[in-house]
XYZ file of C-alpha atoms in Angstrom:
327
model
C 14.989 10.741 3.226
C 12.986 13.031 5.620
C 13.831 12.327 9.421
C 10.927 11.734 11.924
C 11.616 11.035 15.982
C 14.531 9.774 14.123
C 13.785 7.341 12.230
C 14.029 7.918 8.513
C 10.771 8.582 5.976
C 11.196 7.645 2.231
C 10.388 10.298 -0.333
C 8.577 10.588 -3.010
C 11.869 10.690 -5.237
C 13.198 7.983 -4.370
C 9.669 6.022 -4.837
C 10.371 7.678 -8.722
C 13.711 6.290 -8.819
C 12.377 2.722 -7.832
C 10.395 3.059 -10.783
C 12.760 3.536 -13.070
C 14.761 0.458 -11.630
C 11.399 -1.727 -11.632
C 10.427 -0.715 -15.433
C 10.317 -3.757 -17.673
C 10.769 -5.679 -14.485
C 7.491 -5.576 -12.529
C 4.410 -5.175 -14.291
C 3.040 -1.799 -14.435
C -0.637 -3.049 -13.304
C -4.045 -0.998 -14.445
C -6.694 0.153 -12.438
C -10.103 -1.716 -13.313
C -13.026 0.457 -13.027
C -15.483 -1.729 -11.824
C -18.702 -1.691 -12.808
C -20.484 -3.728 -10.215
C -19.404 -0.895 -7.957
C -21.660 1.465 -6.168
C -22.150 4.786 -8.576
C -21.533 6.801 -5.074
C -17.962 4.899 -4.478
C -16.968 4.455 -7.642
C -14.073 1.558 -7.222
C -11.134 0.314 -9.722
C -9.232 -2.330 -8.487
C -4.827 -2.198 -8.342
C -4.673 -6.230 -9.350
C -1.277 -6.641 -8.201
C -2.133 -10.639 -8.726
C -0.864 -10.339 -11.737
C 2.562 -9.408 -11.174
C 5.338 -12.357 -11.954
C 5.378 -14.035 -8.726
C 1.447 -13.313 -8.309
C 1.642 -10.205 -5.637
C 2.638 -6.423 -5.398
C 6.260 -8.075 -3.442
C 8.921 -8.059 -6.403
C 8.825 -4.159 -6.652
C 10.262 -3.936 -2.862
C 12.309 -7.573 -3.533
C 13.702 -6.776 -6.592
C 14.294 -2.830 -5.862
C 16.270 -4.119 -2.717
C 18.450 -6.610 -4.618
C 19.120 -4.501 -6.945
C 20.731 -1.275 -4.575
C 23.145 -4.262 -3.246
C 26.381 -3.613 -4.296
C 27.985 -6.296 -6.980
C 30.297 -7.535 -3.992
C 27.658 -8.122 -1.666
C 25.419 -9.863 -3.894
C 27.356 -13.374 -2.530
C 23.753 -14.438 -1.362
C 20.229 -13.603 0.082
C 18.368 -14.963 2.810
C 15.003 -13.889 3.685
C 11.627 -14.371 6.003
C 8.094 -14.352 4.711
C 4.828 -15.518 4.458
C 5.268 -16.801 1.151
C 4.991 -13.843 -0.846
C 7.798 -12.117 -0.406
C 10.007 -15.352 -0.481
C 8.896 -15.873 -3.976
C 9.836 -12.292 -5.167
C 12.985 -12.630 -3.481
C 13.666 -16.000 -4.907
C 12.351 -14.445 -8.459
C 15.009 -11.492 -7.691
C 17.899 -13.594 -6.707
C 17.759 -15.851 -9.826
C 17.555 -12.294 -12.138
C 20.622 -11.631 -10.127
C 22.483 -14.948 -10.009
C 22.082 -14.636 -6.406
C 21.802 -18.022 -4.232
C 18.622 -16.972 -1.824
C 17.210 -19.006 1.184
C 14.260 -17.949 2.480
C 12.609 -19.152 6.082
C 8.794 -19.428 6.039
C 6.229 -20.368 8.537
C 5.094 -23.735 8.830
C 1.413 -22.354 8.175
C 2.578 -20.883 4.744
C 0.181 -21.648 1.857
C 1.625 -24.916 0.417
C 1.568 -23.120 -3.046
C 3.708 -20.436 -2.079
C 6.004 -22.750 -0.724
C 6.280 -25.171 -4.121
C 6.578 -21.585 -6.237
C 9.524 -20.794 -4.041
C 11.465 -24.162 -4.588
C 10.329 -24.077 -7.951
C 12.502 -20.789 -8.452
C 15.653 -22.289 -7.471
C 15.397 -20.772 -3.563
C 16.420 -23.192 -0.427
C 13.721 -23.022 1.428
C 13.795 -23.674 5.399
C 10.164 -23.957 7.539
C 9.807 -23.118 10.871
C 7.217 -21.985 12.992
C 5.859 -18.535 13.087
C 7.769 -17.025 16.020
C 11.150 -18.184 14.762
C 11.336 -17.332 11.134
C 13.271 -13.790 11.662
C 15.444 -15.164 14.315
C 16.629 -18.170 12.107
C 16.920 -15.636 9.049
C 18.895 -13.665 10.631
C 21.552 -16.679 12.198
C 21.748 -18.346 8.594
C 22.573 -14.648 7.182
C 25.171 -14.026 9.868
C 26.425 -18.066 8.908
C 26.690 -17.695 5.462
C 27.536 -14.196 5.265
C 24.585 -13.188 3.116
C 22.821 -10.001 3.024
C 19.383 -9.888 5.094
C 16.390 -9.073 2.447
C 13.549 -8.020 5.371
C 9.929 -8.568 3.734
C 9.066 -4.928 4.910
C 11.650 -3.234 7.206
C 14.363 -1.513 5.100
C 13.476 1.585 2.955
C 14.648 -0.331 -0.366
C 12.044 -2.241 0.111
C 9.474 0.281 0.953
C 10.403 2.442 -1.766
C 9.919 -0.286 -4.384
C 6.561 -1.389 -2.976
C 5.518 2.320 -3.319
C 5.632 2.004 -6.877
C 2.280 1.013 -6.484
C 0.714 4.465 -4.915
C 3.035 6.379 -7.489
C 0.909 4.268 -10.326
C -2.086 4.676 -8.650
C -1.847 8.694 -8.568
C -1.101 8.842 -12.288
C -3.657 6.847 -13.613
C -6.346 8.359 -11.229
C -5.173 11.743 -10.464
C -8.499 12.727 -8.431
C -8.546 9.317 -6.425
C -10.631 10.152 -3.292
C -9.525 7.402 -1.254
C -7.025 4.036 -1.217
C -7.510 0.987 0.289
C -4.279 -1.298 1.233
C -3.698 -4.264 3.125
C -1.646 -3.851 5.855
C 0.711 -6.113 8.221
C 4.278 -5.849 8.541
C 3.598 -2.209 6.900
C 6.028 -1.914 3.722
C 2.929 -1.402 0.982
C 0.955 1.054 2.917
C 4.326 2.759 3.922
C 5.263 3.195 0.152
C 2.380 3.768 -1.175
C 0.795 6.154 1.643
C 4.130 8.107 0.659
C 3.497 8.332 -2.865
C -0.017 9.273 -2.777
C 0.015 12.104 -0.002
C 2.865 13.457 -1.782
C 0.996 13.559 -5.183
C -2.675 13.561 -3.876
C -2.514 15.209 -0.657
C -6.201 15.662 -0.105
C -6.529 11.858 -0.962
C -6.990 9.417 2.160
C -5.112 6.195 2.402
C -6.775 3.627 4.509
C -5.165 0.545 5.699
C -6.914 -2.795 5.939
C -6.528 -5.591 8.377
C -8.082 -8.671 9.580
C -10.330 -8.750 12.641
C -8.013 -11.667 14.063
C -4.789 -10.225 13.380
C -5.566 -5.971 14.244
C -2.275 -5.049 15.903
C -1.688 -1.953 13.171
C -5.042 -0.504 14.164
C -4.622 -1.267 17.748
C -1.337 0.244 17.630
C -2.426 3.398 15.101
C -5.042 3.935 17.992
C -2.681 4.072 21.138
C 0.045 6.096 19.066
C 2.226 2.978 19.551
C 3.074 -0.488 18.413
C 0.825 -2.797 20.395
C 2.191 -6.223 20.132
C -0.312 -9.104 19.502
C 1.489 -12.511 20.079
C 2.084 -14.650 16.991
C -0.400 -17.234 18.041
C -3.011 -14.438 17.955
C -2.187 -13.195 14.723
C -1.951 -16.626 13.169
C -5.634 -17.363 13.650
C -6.280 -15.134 10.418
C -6.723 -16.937 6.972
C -5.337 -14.239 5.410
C -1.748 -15.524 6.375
C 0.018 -12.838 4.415
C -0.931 -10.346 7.109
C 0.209 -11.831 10.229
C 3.508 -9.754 10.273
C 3.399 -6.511 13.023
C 5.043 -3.038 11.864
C 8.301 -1.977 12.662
C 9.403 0.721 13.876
C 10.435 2.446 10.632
C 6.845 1.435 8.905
C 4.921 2.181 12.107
C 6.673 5.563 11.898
C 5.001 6.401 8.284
C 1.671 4.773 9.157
C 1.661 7.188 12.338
C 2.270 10.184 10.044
C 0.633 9.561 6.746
C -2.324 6.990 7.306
C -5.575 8.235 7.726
C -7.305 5.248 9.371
C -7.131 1.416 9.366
C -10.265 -0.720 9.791
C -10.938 -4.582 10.313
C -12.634 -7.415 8.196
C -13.586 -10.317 9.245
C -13.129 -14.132 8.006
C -16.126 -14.672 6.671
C -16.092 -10.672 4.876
C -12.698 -11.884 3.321
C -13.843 -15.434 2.155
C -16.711 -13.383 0.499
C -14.313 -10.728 -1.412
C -12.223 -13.712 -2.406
C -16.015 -15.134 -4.315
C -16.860 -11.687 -5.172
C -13.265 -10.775 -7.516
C -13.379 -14.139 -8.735
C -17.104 -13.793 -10.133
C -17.136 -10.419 -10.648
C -14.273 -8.989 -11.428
C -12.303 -12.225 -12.999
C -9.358 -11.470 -10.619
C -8.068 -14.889 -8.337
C -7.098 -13.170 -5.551
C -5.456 -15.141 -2.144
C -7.430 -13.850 1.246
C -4.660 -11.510 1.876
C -5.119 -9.675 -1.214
C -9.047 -9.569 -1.240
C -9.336 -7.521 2.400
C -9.648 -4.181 0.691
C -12.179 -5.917 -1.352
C -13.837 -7.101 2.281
C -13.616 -3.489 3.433
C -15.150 -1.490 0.464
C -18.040 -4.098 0.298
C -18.584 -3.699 4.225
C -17.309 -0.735 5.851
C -19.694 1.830 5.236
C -18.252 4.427 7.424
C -15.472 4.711 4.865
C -16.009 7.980 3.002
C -17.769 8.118 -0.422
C -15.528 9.006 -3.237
C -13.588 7.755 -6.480
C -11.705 4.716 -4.420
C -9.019 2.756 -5.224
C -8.336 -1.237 -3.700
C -4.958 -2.571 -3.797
C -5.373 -6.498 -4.288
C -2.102 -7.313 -2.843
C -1.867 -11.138 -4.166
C -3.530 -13.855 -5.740
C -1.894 -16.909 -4.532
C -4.460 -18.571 -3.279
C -3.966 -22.361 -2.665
C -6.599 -23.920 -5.176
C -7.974 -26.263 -2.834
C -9.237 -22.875 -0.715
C -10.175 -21.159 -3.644
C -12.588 -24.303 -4.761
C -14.285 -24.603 -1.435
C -14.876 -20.373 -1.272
C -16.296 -21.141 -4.882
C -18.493 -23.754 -3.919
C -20.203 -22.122 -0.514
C -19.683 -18.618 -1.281
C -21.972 -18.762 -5.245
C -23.758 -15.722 -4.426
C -20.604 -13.201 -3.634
C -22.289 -9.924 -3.349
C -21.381 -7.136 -5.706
């Protein structure tokens, strides 16, 4: 690991080493060349929605588990979104790991059934407690903390997806990833300015939940209160960066811009008519931002679509007002 104000950076070889521990675990995803896509951007889509657990979190969940040592794999407990509690719960069982995992009470009721459904006990709280009550049924039970994004495990197995990304598009121009807590774009920022170095890597956010670009811009981590970040329909990227992911974004991201709701709700339509991909809000931002941020530079891009579990009730009613998703 390099060191930075102390704080230590993954590397690109232990990204490669992930790999090997991921292969024939996590699905090695294509990039989708899109043809809908404007001939001056060309765009291929990352469709991490097709992974097991339906987003880009068992590389960092499983790699994680996995570096545990046989004696300390008595039992897992973990926070999330939904997401990440799945891949941890998908993990765990690979392991023969017991795994509870705390969620918000505003979790997508889908993520919270596919959770249960993969043997996990599953405890719901609201937003501003779910770390805190991780981390006193951890200390409880003495079981090993799985964070969702803060712990280099988990950062290098999420940046899997840059080191992918790079070898199947060697001259990629620019790469688009959602960003919250700030494992992916951590990992995959890595990979690609290690590989790609001329290559930008641009993180995207919600309008309602912006604390990464407020906090890229003051050099910083600005905190936005939970309620703030929770008005976001993209609920997978309500988490703020740490200080080890803030500490990558500040050196190797190049610039994170904003969506809004109604820019996601249309990227949802848009991959679903266009591209055949079901993609949850939180997965369909870069989507959002290619389709609406024209300041982003022109070039062969790449779009990380993070997830697709969308709860199928939302995904109807985007369907059914959003016909016309533009291309």
């Amino acid at each position: 690991m390099r060191h930075t104000g102390g704080v230590h950076l993954v590397t690109i070889d232990e990204i490669r080493v992930a790999a090997e521990t991921l292969r024939n675990v996590a699905v090695r995803t294509p990039l989708l060349p899109c043809s809908w896509a404007d001939p001056d951007r060309p765009l291929w889509l990352k469709p991490e929605n097709l992974q097991p657990v339906g987003a880009f979190k068992i590389r960092g969940a499983y790699h994680a588990i996995a570096r545990l040592a046989p004696d300390a794999r008595t039992g897992v407990v973990t926070y999330s979104s939904g997401n990440h509690a799945q891949a941890v719960a998908y993990a765990a069982r690979a392991f023969g790991v017991p795994a509870t995992i705390v969620v918000q009470d505003n979790a997508a009721p889908v993520k919270i059934e596919q959770t249960r459904a993969l043997g996990a006990e599953v405890v719901v709280v609201p937003l501003p407690d779910r770390e805190s009550v991780a981390h006193e049924i951890a200390e409880r039970r003495g079981a090993v903390l799985v964070p969702p994004f803060d712990h280099p495990h988990v950062i290098t197995g999420q940046g899997t997806v840059g080191l992918e990304i790079v070898e199947d598009l060697p001259d990629v121009d620019l790469v688009l990833v959602p960003i919250s807590g700030g494992g992916l774009i951590s990992g995959v920022a890595t990979a690609v300015k290690a590989l790609r170095p001329d290559a930008r890597v641009v993180g995207v956010e919600p309008e309602l939940s912006a604390d990464a670009r407020d906090s890229l811009a003051a050099g910083e981590i600005v905190h936005w209160s939970p309620r703030q970040r929770a008005r976001t329909v993209a609920e997978g990227l309500q988490s703020e960066p740490s200080d080890l992911t803030f500490a990558h974004i500040r050196k190797l991201v190049d610039d994170i811009v904003t969506v809004t709701e109604d820019e996601i709700l249309d990227a949802v339509a848009t991959l679903a008519l266009r591209a055949r991909l079901v993609a949850e809000p939180s997965g369909a931002v870069t989507a959002a931002a290619y389709l609406n941020r024209t300041e982003l530079p022109a070039g062969r891009t790449a779009a990380v679509v993070s997830g697709g579990n969308i709860d199928p009730a939302l995904l109807a009613e985007v369907l059914r007002r959003r016909p016309a998703a533009r291309c």
